[in-house]
XYZ file of C-alpha atoms in Angstrom:
154
model
C 115.038 24.288 95.436
C 114.227 20.768 95.791
C 112.153 18.769 98.282
C 112.419 15.048 98.544
C 110.591 12.581 100.720
C 111.984 9.017 100.459
C 109.880 6.243 101.766
C 111.335 2.695 102.394
C 107.919 1.083 101.792
C 104.547 1.812 100.405
C 102.968 4.333 102.645
C 100.304 6.999 102.827
C 101.826 10.449 103.657
C 99.889 13.590 104.367
C 101.719 16.917 104.243
C 100.006 19.872 105.849
C 102.316 22.585 104.703
C 105.804 23.027 103.396
C 107.864 26.139 103.503
C 111.244 26.066 101.930
C 113.639 28.803 102.883
C 117.060 29.428 101.366
C 120.072 28.774 103.525
C 121.033 32.500 103.357
C 117.594 33.799 104.438
C 117.931 37.113 106.233
C 117.146 36.529 109.889
C 116.241 32.909 108.913
C 112.957 34.308 107.576
C 113.240 36.519 104.505
C 114.635 35.928 101.058
C 117.837 37.873 100.668
C 117.029 39.076 97.145
C 113.739 40.501 98.276
C 115.198 42.177 101.281
C 117.961 43.747 99.065
C 115.318 45.035 96.620
C 113.285 46.626 99.318
C 116.450 47.975 101.005
C 117.402 49.617 97.657
C 114.180 51.631 97.806
C 115.385 53.145 101.105
C 111.960 53.168 102.726
C 111.740 55.400 105.689
C 108.556 53.667 106.872
C 106.510 50.590 106.054
C 102.744 50.486 106.468
C 101.526 47.187 107.842
C 99.185 45.629 107.190
C 98.042 47.727 104.338
C 94.677 48.580 102.749
C 91.682 46.270 102.626
C 93.741 43.384 103.988
C 93.290 44.906 107.488
C 89.522 44.927 107.581
C 88.449 42.341 105.121
C 84.668 41.970 104.685
C 84.018 41.406 108.477
C 85.464 40.015 111.700
C 86.101 36.622 110.308
C 88.147 37.778 107.384
C 90.016 40.690 108.927
C 93.718 40.695 109.829
C 93.967 39.749 113.557
C 97.466 40.482 114.630
C 97.094 38.324 117.766
C 96.393 35.353 115.454
C 99.830 35.917 113.814
C 101.779 35.295 117.040
C 103.689 32.165 117.758
C 105.339 29.681 115.495
C 104.369 30.284 111.853
C 103.327 26.686 111.229
C 101.021 26.743 114.258
C 99.133 29.771 113.032
C 95.579 29.056 111.892
C 95.640 31.574 108.939
C 92.521 33.352 107.550
C 90.620 33.885 104.390
C 91.629 37.196 102.746
C 88.288 38.196 101.414
C 89.728 41.485 100.048
C 91.696 39.632 97.437
C 90.021 36.144 97.472
C 92.576 33.683 98.815
C 93.613 31.887 101.959
C 96.502 33.371 103.956
C 98.659 31.229 106.272
C 99.599 34.325 108.355
C 103.206 33.038 108.161
C 104.187 36.622 107.778
C 102.766 38.009 110.962
C 103.182 41.145 113.088
C 106.537 39.928 114.554
C 107.961 39.209 111.076
C 106.704 42.576 109.759
C 108.321 44.395 112.691
C 111.530 42.459 112.191
C 111.605 43.453 108.578
C 111.255 47.038 109.475
C 114.184 46.721 111.929
C 116.372 44.997 109.307
C 115.547 47.831 106.733
C 115.938 50.627 109.251
C 112.312 51.733 108.511
C 109.781 52.812 110.955
C 106.635 50.618 111.130
C 103.401 52.403 110.503
C 100.979 49.901 112.065
C 97.306 50.085 111.141
C 94.770 49.003 113.713
C 91.352 47.520 113.169
C 88.556 49.910 114.336
C 85.663 47.625 113.578
C 84.978 48.798 110.047
C 85.233 46.365 107.216
C 84.790 46.757 103.363
C 81.224 47.235 102.374
C 80.107 47.187 106.024
C 78.978 49.798 108.627
C 80.863 51.148 111.530
C 80.294 49.231 114.750
C 77.892 50.201 117.468
C 79.236 52.936 119.851
C 79.528 50.331 122.639
C 82.053 48.248 120.796
C 85.140 50.326 120.402
C 86.540 49.574 123.847
C 87.716 46.057 122.571
C 89.366 47.639 119.415
C 91.086 50.143 121.751
C 92.249 47.265 123.921
C 93.531 45.485 120.876
C 95.505 48.541 119.862
C 97.022 48.989 123.238
C 98.016 45.302 123.307
C 99.645 45.783 119.847
C 101.721 48.706 121.154
C 102.730 46.496 124.224
C 103.729 43.732 121.814
C 105.917 46.081 119.775
C 107.506 48.061 122.658
C 106.876 46.240 125.910
C 109.626 44.923 128.184
C 110.424 41.381 127.271
C 110.681 40.440 130.908
C 107.893 42.408 132.523
C 105.139 42.335 129.895
C 103.183 39.398 128.631
C 103.019 40.739 125.118
C 106.679 41.780 125.333
C 107.578 38.189 126.337
C 105.480 36.883 123.319
C 107.723 39.015 121.085
């Protein structure tokens, strides 16, 4: 791949982020070679998100599926404390569900329950917000695109 930026005069240019995608990207999003390699494995399900990435080390570094909605370039991203790097959240819940659909694999979606690595479980009064978040996630994945706010967001 090649990215060129030609300026007709001396200028100062700030580039926030660049994402180059091949012209043959599957669904305009995924590299064809990667989709083909995953498809060759014939997964019956895909767990998303997986492992420590879900909880991080606390609320600020956990995977918040609602923060992965909308145009990828507009997502704020988050620090992945489990592995020690910044994540753009360009591969959000919608993209993960789309990948499952393309592969014919069932999504096994993990939900945050308030526990983070090295932390303690939340106070018994807190789970209601995590339950609401899980119900909203189900609505996003399955809700009617015309009658549901999360369905429309999909």
